[in-house]
Every structure is written in structure tokens, then in C-alpha cells.
PDB file of C-alpha atoms in Angstrom:
ATOM      1  CA  ASN G   1     -11.316 -24.906  80.888  1.00 64.00           C
ATOM      2  CA  ALA G   2     -11.092 -21.467  79.329  1.00 78.00           C
ATOM      3  CA  GLY G   3      -9.017 -19.918  82.149  1.00 95.00           C
ATOM      4  CA  VAL G   4      -8.452 -16.229  81.419  1.00 97.00           C
ATOM      5  CA  THR G   5      -9.878 -14.847  78.205  1.00 97.00           C
ATOM      6  CA  GLN G   6      -9.073 -11.419  76.792  1.00 98.00           C
ATOM      7  CA  THR G   7     -11.085  -9.582  74.171  1.00 97.00           C
ATOM      8  CA  PRO G   8     -10.053  -8.347  71.630  1.00 97.00           C
ATOM      9  CA  LYS G   9      -6.705  -9.903  70.675  1.00 96.00           C
ATOM     10  CA  PHE G  10      -5.674  -7.061  68.365  1.00 96.00           C
ATOM     11  CA  ARG G  11      -6.795  -3.487  67.976  1.00 97.00           C
ATOM     12  CA  VAL G  12      -5.639  -0.338  66.192  1.00 97.00           C
ATOM     13  CA  LEU G  13      -6.835   2.982  67.569  1.00 97.00           C
ATOM     14  CA  LYS G  14      -6.426   6.545  66.452  1.00 98.00           C
ATOM     15  CA  THR G  15      -5.081   9.049  68.941  1.00 98.00           C
ATOM     16  CA  GLY G  16      -7.921  10.338  71.092  1.00 98.00           C
ATOM     17  CA  GLN G  17     -10.224   7.382  70.567  1.00 98.00           C
ATOM     18  CA  SER G  18     -11.519   5.347  73.479  1.00 97.00           C
ATOM     19  CA  MET G  19     -11.856   1.628  73.966  1.00 96.00           C
ATOM     20  CA  THR G  20     -12.453  -1.043  76.584  1.00 98.00           C
ATOM     21  CA  LEU G  21     -10.516  -4.267  76.976  1.00 98.00           C
ATOM     22  CA  LEU G  22     -12.439  -7.124  78.514  1.00 98.00           C
ATOM     23  CA  CYS G  23     -10.966  -9.817  80.720  1.00 98.00           C
ATOM     24  CA  ALA G  24     -12.988 -12.805  81.870  1.00 98.00           C
ATOM     25  CA  GLN G  25     -11.914 -15.657  84.163  1.00 98.00           C
ATOM     26  CA  ASP G  26     -13.803 -18.810  85.022  1.00 97.00           C
ATOM     27  CA  MET G  27     -11.710 -19.969  87.990  1.00 96.00           C
ATOM     28  CA  ASN G  28     -13.584 -18.032  90.682  1.00 95.00           C
ATOM     29  CA  HIS G  29     -10.424 -16.076  91.491  1.00 95.00           C
ATOM     30  CA  GLU G  30     -10.588 -13.118  93.839  1.00 93.00           C
ATOM     31  CA  TYR G  31      -7.635 -11.185  92.451  1.00 92.00           C
ATOM     32  CA  MET G  32      -7.431  -9.797  88.939  1.00 93.00           C
ATOM     33  CA  TYR G  33      -4.750  -7.649  87.321  1.00 94.00           C
ATOM     34  CA  TRP G  34      -3.993  -5.648  84.224  1.00 96.00           C
ATOM     35  CA  TYR G  35      -0.393  -5.406  83.028  1.00 95.00           C
ATOM     36  CA  ARG G  36       1.236  -3.835  80.030  1.00 96.00           C
ATOM     37  CA  GLN G  37       4.319  -5.227  78.360  1.00 93.00           C
ATOM     38  CA  ASP G  38       6.605  -3.098  76.207  1.00 89.00           C
ATOM     39  CA  PRO G  39       9.575  -4.351  74.148  1.00 79.00           C
ATOM     40  CA  GLY G  40      12.611  -5.161  76.279  1.00 72.00           C
ATOM     41  CA  MET G  41      10.710  -4.597  79.471  1.00 76.00           C
ATOM     42  CA  GLY G  42       8.926  -6.707  81.968  1.00 82.00           C
ATOM     43  CA  LEU G  43       5.268  -6.497  82.780  1.00 90.00           C
ATOM     44  CA  ARG G  44       4.175  -3.346  84.539  1.00 91.00           C
ATOM     45  CA  LEU G  45       1.093  -3.315  86.696  1.00 91.00           C
ATOM     46  CA  ILE G  46      -1.592  -0.858  85.616  1.00 95.00           C
ATOM     47  CA  HIS G  47      -4.476  -1.583  87.979  1.00 94.00           C
ATOM     48  CA  TYR G  48      -5.624  -4.518  90.021  1.00 92.00           C
ATOM     49  CA  SER G  49      -8.615  -5.720  91.976  1.00 92.00           C
ATOM     50  CA  VAL G  50      -8.785  -7.762  95.169  1.00 89.00           C
ATOM     51  CA  GLY G  51     -12.456  -8.588  94.797  1.00 92.00           C
ATOM     52  CA  GLU G  52     -15.745  -7.716  93.174  1.00 95.00           C
ATOM     53  CA  GLY G  53     -16.447  -4.007  93.372  1.00 95.00           C
ATOM     54  CA  THR G  54     -12.867  -3.061  94.322  1.00 94.00           C
ATOM     55  CA  THR G  55     -10.020  -1.620  92.258  1.00 95.00           C
ATOM     56  CA  ALA G  56      -6.607  -0.180  93.062  1.00 91.00           C
ATOM     57  CA  LYS G  57      -3.828   1.596  91.217  1.00 92.00           C
ATOM     58  CA  GLY G  58      -0.651  -0.166  90.204  1.00 90.00           C
ATOM     59  CA  GLU G  59       2.652   1.209  88.976  1.00 88.00           C
ATOM     60  CA  VAL G  60       1.451   2.913  85.766  1.00 94.00           C
ATOM     61  CA  PRO G  61      -2.255   3.806  86.178  1.00 96.00           C
ATOM     62  CA  ASP G  62      -2.336   7.162  84.370  1.00 97.00           C
ATOM     63  CA  GLY G  63      -4.559   7.216  81.296  1.00 97.00           C
ATOM     64  CA  TYR G  64      -6.430   4.043  82.273  1.00 98.00           C
ATOM     65  CA  ASN G  65      -9.545   3.230  84.250  1.00 98.00           C
ATOM     66  CA  VAL G  66     -10.881  -0.100  85.410  1.00 98.00           C
ATOM     67  CA  SER G  67     -14.050  -1.644  86.745  1.00 98.00           C
ATOM     68  CA  ARG G  68     -14.880  -4.946  88.451  1.00 97.00           C
ATOM     69  CA  LEU G  69     -18.654  -5.081  88.581  1.00 96.00           C
ATOM     70  CA  LYS G  70     -18.710  -8.870  88.439  1.00 97.00           C
ATOM     71  CA  LYS G  71     -16.216 -11.198  90.071  1.00 97.00           C
ATOM     72  CA  GLN G  72     -15.376 -12.937  86.821  1.00 97.00           C
ATOM     73  CA  ASN G  73     -14.814  -9.787  84.734  1.00 98.00           C
ATOM     74  CA  PHE G  74     -12.216  -7.024  84.871  1.00 98.00           C
ATOM     75  CA  LEU G  75     -12.465  -4.199  82.350  1.00 98.00           C
ATOM     76  CA  LEU G  76      -9.659  -1.858  81.320  1.00 98.00           C
ATOM     77  CA  GLY G  77     -10.647   1.424  79.697  1.00 98.00           C
ATOM     78  CA  LEU G  78      -8.682   3.951  77.712  1.00 97.00           C
ATOM     79  CA  GLU G  79     -10.647   7.193  77.592  1.00 93.00           C
ATOM     80  CA  SER G  80      -8.381   9.057  75.155  1.00 97.00           C
ATOM     81  CA  ALA G  81      -5.757   6.816  73.599  1.00 97.00           C
ATOM     82  CA  ALA G  82      -2.215   8.104  73.110  1.00 98.00           C
ATOM     83  CA  PRO G  83       0.672   6.603  71.096  1.00 97.00           C
ATOM     84  CA  SER G  84       2.487   5.961  74.394  1.00 96.00           C
ATOM     85  CA  GLN G  85      -0.224   3.420  75.180  1.00 97.00           C
ATOM     86  CA  THR G  86       0.833   1.234  72.275  1.00 97.00           C
ATOM     87  CA  SER G  87       1.679  -2.003  74.027  1.00 96.00           C
ATOM     88  CA  VAL G  88       0.651  -5.575  74.681  1.00 96.00           C
ATOM     89  CA  TYR G  89      -1.848  -5.777  77.513  1.00 98.00           C
ATOM     90  CA  PHE G  90      -2.164  -8.837  79.718  1.00 97.00           C
ATOM     91  CA  CYS G  91      -4.873  -9.663  82.153  1.00 97.00           C
ATOM     92  CA  ALA G  92      -4.238 -12.114  84.961  1.00 95.00           C
ATOM     93  CA  SER G  93      -6.050 -13.603  87.904  1.00 95.00           C
ATOM     94  CA  SER G  94      -5.046 -15.398  91.069  1.00 91.00           C
ATOM     95  CA  TYR G  95      -6.807 -17.190  93.869  1.00 88.00           C
ATOM     96  CA  GLY G  96      -6.066 -14.908  96.761  1.00 76.00           C
ATOM     97  CA  ILE G  97      -3.692 -12.864  98.824  1.00 65.00           C
ATOM     98  CA  GLU G  98      -1.116 -15.640  99.386  1.00 68.00           C
ATOM     99  CA  SER G  99      -1.208 -16.965  95.859  1.00 77.00           C
ATOM    100  CA  THR G 100       1.954 -16.560  93.805  1.00 83.00           C
ATOM    101  CA  GLU G 101       0.556 -18.332  90.776  1.00 90.00           C
ATOM    102  CA  ALA G 102      -1.214 -15.913  88.506  1.00 92.00           C
ATOM    103  CA  PHE G 103      -2.956 -17.156  85.386  1.00 95.00           C
ATOM    104  CA  PHE G 104      -2.529 -14.953  82.359  1.00 96.00           C
ATOM    105  CA  GLY G 105      -4.600 -14.375  79.281  1.00 97.00           C
ATOM    106  CA  GLN G 106      -3.171 -14.468  75.771  1.00 96.00           C
ATOM    107  CA  GLY G 107      -2.736 -10.718  75.596  1.00 96.00           C
ATOM    108  CA  THR G 108      -4.165  -7.852  73.557  1.00 97.00           C
ATOM    109  CA  ARG G 109      -1.880  -6.101  71.118  1.00 96.00           C
ATOM    110  CA  LEU G 110      -2.925  -2.463  70.956  1.00 97.00           C
ATOM    111  CA  THR G 111      -1.500   0.036  68.497  1.00 97.00           C
ATOM    112  CA  VAL G 112      -2.334   3.726  68.781  1.00 97.00           C
ATOM    113  CA  VAL G 113      -1.561   5.747  65.658  1.00 97.00           C
TER     114      VAL G 113
ATOM    115  CA  GLY K   1      12.235   2.918  93.483  1.00 34.00           C
ATOM    116  CA  GLU K   2      12.629  -0.713  94.365  1.00 37.00           C
ATOM    117  CA  SER K   3      12.694  -3.075  91.449  1.00 43.00           C
ATOM    118  CA  VAL K   4      13.419  -6.558  90.225  1.00 47.00           C
ATOM    119  CA  GLY K   5      16.027  -6.829  87.516  1.00 45.00           C
ATOM    120  CA  LEU K   6      18.044  -9.337  85.541  1.00 43.00           C
ATOM    121  CA  HIS K   7      21.750  -9.656  84.755  1.00 43.00           C
ATOM    122  CA  LEU K   8      21.621 -11.009  81.201  1.00 47.00           C
ATOM    123  CA  PRO K   9      19.111 -10.217  78.458  1.00 83.00           C
ATOM    124  CA  THR K  10      19.881 -13.334  76.357  1.00 90.00           C
ATOM    125  CA  LEU K  11      21.237 -16.754  77.246  1.00 93.00           C
ATOM    126  CA  SER K  12      22.130 -19.304  74.602  1.00 95.00           C
ATOM    127  CA  VAL K  13      22.702 -22.940  75.609  1.00 96.00           C
ATOM    128  CA  GLN K  14      23.108 -26.270  73.897  1.00 97.00           C
ATOM    129  CA  GLU K  15      20.329 -28.807  74.125  1.00 97.00           C
ATOM    130  CA  GLY K  16      21.006 -31.117  77.027  1.00 97.00           C
ATOM    131  CA  ASP K  17      23.101 -28.618  78.960  1.00 97.00           C
ATOM    132  CA  ASN K  18      22.009 -27.034  82.205  1.00 97.00           C
ATOM    133  CA  SER K  19      20.817 -23.427  82.138  1.00 97.00           C
ATOM    134  CA  ILE K  20      21.156 -20.843  84.862  1.00 96.00           C
ATOM    135  CA  ILE K  21      19.142 -17.649  84.725  1.00 96.00           C
ATOM    136  CA  ASN K  22      19.931 -14.970  87.265  1.00 93.00           C
ATOM    137  CA  CYS K  23      17.974 -12.165  88.853  1.00 92.00           C
ATOM    138  CA  ALA K  24      18.776  -9.415  91.331  1.00 89.00           C
ATOM    139  CA  TYR K  25      16.145  -7.955  93.587  1.00 83.00           C
ATOM    140  CA  SER K  26      16.097  -5.013  95.930  1.00 75.00           C
ATOM    141  CA  ASN K  27      12.882  -5.373  97.940  1.00 71.00           C
ATOM    142  CA  SER K  28      13.836  -7.369 101.029  1.00 71.00           C
ATOM    143  CA  ALA K  29      10.225  -7.157 102.249  1.00 77.00           C
ATOM    144  CA  SER K  30       8.914  -9.522  99.578  1.00 82.00           C
ATOM    145  CA  ASP K  31       7.410 -12.736 100.903  1.00 84.00           C
ATOM    146  CA  TYR K  32       7.873 -14.756  97.766  1.00 88.00           C
ATOM    147  CA  PHE K  33      10.033 -14.763  94.668  1.00 92.00           C
ATOM    148  CA  ILE K  34       8.648 -16.386  91.589  1.00 93.00           C
ATOM    149  CA  TRP K  35       9.773 -17.467  88.138  1.00 96.00           C
ATOM    150  CA  TYR K  36       7.549 -17.205  85.092  1.00 96.00           C
ATOM    151  CA  LYS K  37       8.081 -18.455  81.547  1.00 96.00           C
ATOM    152  CA  GLN K  38       6.695 -16.653  78.531  1.00 94.00           C
ATOM    153  CA  GLU K  39       6.635 -18.350  75.157  1.00 93.00           C
ATOM    154  CA  SER K  40       6.276 -16.290  72.011  1.00 90.00           C
ATOM    155  CA  GLY K  41       2.780 -14.937  71.565  1.00 89.00           C
ATOM    156  CA  LYS K  42       1.545 -16.207  74.903  1.00 92.00           C
ATOM    157  CA  GLY K  43       1.010 -14.902  78.386  1.00 94.00           C
ATOM    158  CA  PRO K  44       3.479 -15.704  81.168  1.00 95.00           C
ATOM    159  CA  GLN K  45       3.151 -19.069  82.860  1.00 96.00           C
ATOM    160  CA  PHE K  46       4.067 -19.874  86.451  1.00 95.00           C
ATOM    161  CA  ILE K  47       7.092 -22.139  86.887  1.00 96.00           C
ATOM    162  CA  ILE K  48       8.089 -22.187  90.541  1.00 96.00           C
ATOM    163  CA  ASP K  49       8.178 -19.970  93.590  1.00 94.00           C
ATOM    164  CA  ILE K  50      10.252 -19.762  96.728  1.00 95.00           C
ATOM    165  CA  ARG K  51       9.331 -18.294 100.041  1.00 92.00           C
ATOM    166  CA  SER K  52      11.690 -15.653 101.380  1.00 91.00           C
ATOM    167  CA  ASN K  53      12.678 -17.818 104.370  1.00 93.00           C
ATOM    168  CA  MET K  54      13.949 -20.611 102.115  1.00 96.00           C
ATOM    169  CA  ASP K  55      17.271 -20.983 100.270  1.00 96.00           C
ATOM    170  CA  LYS K  56      16.379 -23.614  97.710  1.00 98.00           C
ATOM    171  CA  ARG K  57      13.377 -25.230  96.173  1.00 97.00           C
ATOM    172  CA  GLN K  58      13.234 -27.933  93.535  1.00 97.00           C
ATOM    173  CA  GLY K  59      10.619 -28.745  90.974  1.00 95.00           C
ATOM    174  CA  GLN K  60      10.549 -30.926  87.912  1.00 93.00           C
ATOM    175  CA  ARG K  61      13.884 -30.215  86.137  1.00 96.00           C
ATOM    176  CA  VAL K  62      14.009 -26.775  87.762  1.00 98.00           C
ATOM    177  CA  THR K  63      15.654 -25.483  90.912  1.00 98.00           C
ATOM    178  CA  VAL K  64      15.355 -22.007  92.341  1.00 98.00           C
ATOM    179  CA  LEU K  65      18.042 -20.650  94.636  1.00 97.00           C
ATOM    180  CA  LEU K  66      17.650 -17.610  96.840  1.00 96.00           C
ATOM    181  CA  ASN K  67      20.617 -15.788  98.327  1.00 94.00           C
ATOM    182  CA  LYS K  68      19.265 -13.132 100.641  1.00 90.00           C
ATOM    183  CA  THR K  69      22.711 -11.899 101.610  1.00 91.00           C
ATOM    184  CA  VAL K  70      23.381 -10.551  98.120  1.00 91.00           C
ATOM    185  CA  LYS K  71      19.711 -10.298  97.100  1.00 90.00           C
ATOM    186  CA  HIS K  72      20.110 -12.741  94.252  1.00 93.00           C
ATOM    187  CA  LEU K  73      17.705 -15.258  92.753  1.00 94.00           C
ATOM    188  CA  SER K  74      18.507 -17.904  90.166  1.00 96.00           C
ATOM    189  CA  LEU K  75      16.612 -20.459  88.131  1.00 97.00           C
ATOM    190  CA  GLN K  76      18.426 -23.616  87.129  1.00 98.00           C
ATOM    191  CA  ILE K  77      17.003 -25.763  84.351  1.00 98.00           C
ATOM    192  CA  ALA K  78      18.445 -29.249  84.047  1.00 98.00           C
ATOM    193  CA  ALA K  79      18.936 -30.925  80.669  1.00 97.00           C
ATOM    194  CA  THR K  80      17.597 -27.959  78.732  1.00 97.00           C
ATOM    195  CA  GLN K  81      15.250 -28.859  75.902  1.00 97.00           C
ATOM    196  CA  PRO K  82      14.115 -26.932  72.809  1.00 96.00           C
ATOM    197  CA  GLY K  83      10.741 -26.448  74.484  1.00 96.00           C
ATOM    198  CA  ASP K  84      12.475 -24.438  77.192  1.00 97.00           C
ATOM    199  CA  SER K  85      13.201 -21.660  74.712  1.00 96.00           C
ATOM    200  CA  ALA K  86      11.295 -18.656  76.020  1.00 95.00           C
ATOM    201  CA  VAL K  87      11.655 -15.462  77.998  1.00 93.00           C
ATOM    202  CA  TYR K  88      11.996 -16.022  81.724  1.00 95.00           C
ATOM    203  CA  PHE K  89      10.905 -13.438  84.256  1.00 93.00           C
ATOM    204  CA  CYS K  90      11.598 -13.271  87.914  1.00 92.00           C
ATOM    205  CA  ALA K  91       8.910 -11.641  89.976  1.00 90.00           C
ATOM    206  CA  GLU K  92       8.269 -10.784  93.567  1.00 87.00           C
ATOM    207  CA  ASN K  93       5.153 -10.746  95.641  1.00 82.00           C
ATOM    208  CA  LYS K  94       5.596  -7.555  97.569  1.00 73.00           C
ATOM    209  CA  GLY K  95       4.768  -7.679 101.205  1.00 49.00           C
ATOM    210  CA  ASP K  96       3.038  -4.314 101.466  1.00 51.00           C
ATOM    211  CA  THR K  97      -0.274  -4.554 103.203  1.00 47.00           C
ATOM    212  CA  GLY K  98      -3.029  -4.724 100.618  1.00 48.00           C
ATOM    213  CA  ARG K  99      -0.563  -4.800  97.756  1.00 58.00           C
ATOM    214  CA  ARG K 100       0.021  -8.375  96.735  1.00 64.00           C
ATOM    215  CA  ALA K 101       0.335  -7.881  93.019  1.00 75.00           C
ATOM    216  CA  LEU K 102       3.332  -9.375  91.296  1.00 81.00           C
ATOM    217  CA  THR K 103       6.200  -7.106  90.230  1.00 83.00           C
ATOM    218  CA  PHE K 104       8.187  -8.391  87.280  1.00 86.00           C
ATOM    219  CA  GLY K 105      11.745  -7.936  86.090  1.00 83.00           C
ATOM    220  CA  SER K 106      12.619  -7.231  82.454  1.00 80.00           C
ATOM    221  CA  GLY K 107      13.236 -10.851  81.450  1.00 89.00           C
ATOM    222  CA  THR K 108      15.967 -13.097  80.037  1.00 92.00           C
ATOM    223  CA  ARG K 109      15.559 -14.778  76.689  1.00 92.00           C
ATOM    224  CA  LEU K 110      16.718 -18.391  76.731  1.00 96.00           C
ATOM    225  CA  GLN K 111      17.704 -19.826  73.354  1.00 95.00           C
ATOM    226  CA  VAL K 112      18.290 -23.556  73.160  1.00 96.00           C
ATOM    227  CA  GLN K 113      20.554 -24.618  70.310  1.00 94.00           C
ATOM    228  CA  PRO K 114      19.981 -28.121  68.882  1.00 89.00           C
TER     229      PRO K 114
END
């Protein structure tokens, strides 16, 4: 089973460039999440989705947009990258509203120069 | 704002000893408290959870204790092994309506010495 797959694994962007991170899950999970992880800090929630066609803001949504057009995919977009967005990005999915077990992808290391 | 935090950034233990990782929380409305393990270069992995109306829950070599009086959560690992070396995060499943995403603390690094 693939679980949660993130694409790409590494990326370097110049300030002002745009990019999209793709997350795909094959577990038929309703919930999907995007987190960022910075050194010495825990994971901070950027955006999440409780089902196909829905998205909601998390703790640190500014500068990011998301879309969930298909149940298995959750896209994270950076319209105009800034150095402050240098981070490791994790996508996760979980079964439903009562689920405490989220399944994480391997992460995307993004550097904005 | 409300947050989940940790007492110690790094914990070093000898192989075979028991490990105790602590966490303080402030959101009494959370339904669940959860522990995740993150190995280097990987995403976090679920270890164990505890419902807010419980005091203790045991898994395989792990025990989670919840003290609601002082808002404290701990993870006990028995007979710590080198494979337990990782960063451990406590998390909470906030009880806000429509907001069930996990909120994570900053993590404790567990180093197991041979």
C-alpha cells in the first residue's frame, strides 16, 4: 500500500515564484491536512479538508491556497513564494471526524531563496 | 492562544531503561490526546492515544498517562531500544465543532545510548 504520497520531495524556489505541492492518498480517507514543520517546532496546520470539495483554514494559512477536487488528492499552492515559507511540508490524511490516527507522507523540503 | 507544549527538548536514556516523555496542555476541551513518533527524514507516526475521560492507557511497551488536574500528559516507554530514538510529539484533537485537526507540540528528542 502506498498510503500518503507527496510530490515533489525536494524543491528550491526563487522568491516570487509559484508552485503546487501534490498529496495523494489511497486509503479512501475523508480528512486531509497540510502541515509545515520548522526547526525546533512542532507541526503547524496550514489548511485542511473534511471531504471532497471542501477546504478550511488552519493555524497558519496566509500565503497558501489549497484545493480538494478529488477525494484522494489535496493540493497546496504557493502563489508567490517568500523565504519565510522555507520549511518541510507534510501532508496527512485520516479516516474521519473521530479518528486520532493520521497517516503522514514523507514530507517535501522546500527552500525559498 | 491555547497550545500544546513539552517540558524537555532532549532526553537521553540508556538502552534497556524506561523512558518518560512529558507534555503540558492547556486546551481542556480536547477529546483526545495523542502521541506521535517521528524518525529522521520521515513523517510522524501514530503511537497511542487516550480519551480525555481516561487516566491511563497501555499499548505494546508504551503507556500514556493523563492528569487532567494539572493538565499533564506523559508517554512511558518500557525497556527502551535503539529503534525508539526519534522525536516524540504530543498532540490534541481539539473539540471545536468542525475543527478536528490535530494540534502538535514542539517535540522531545529521545536519544537511546547503547
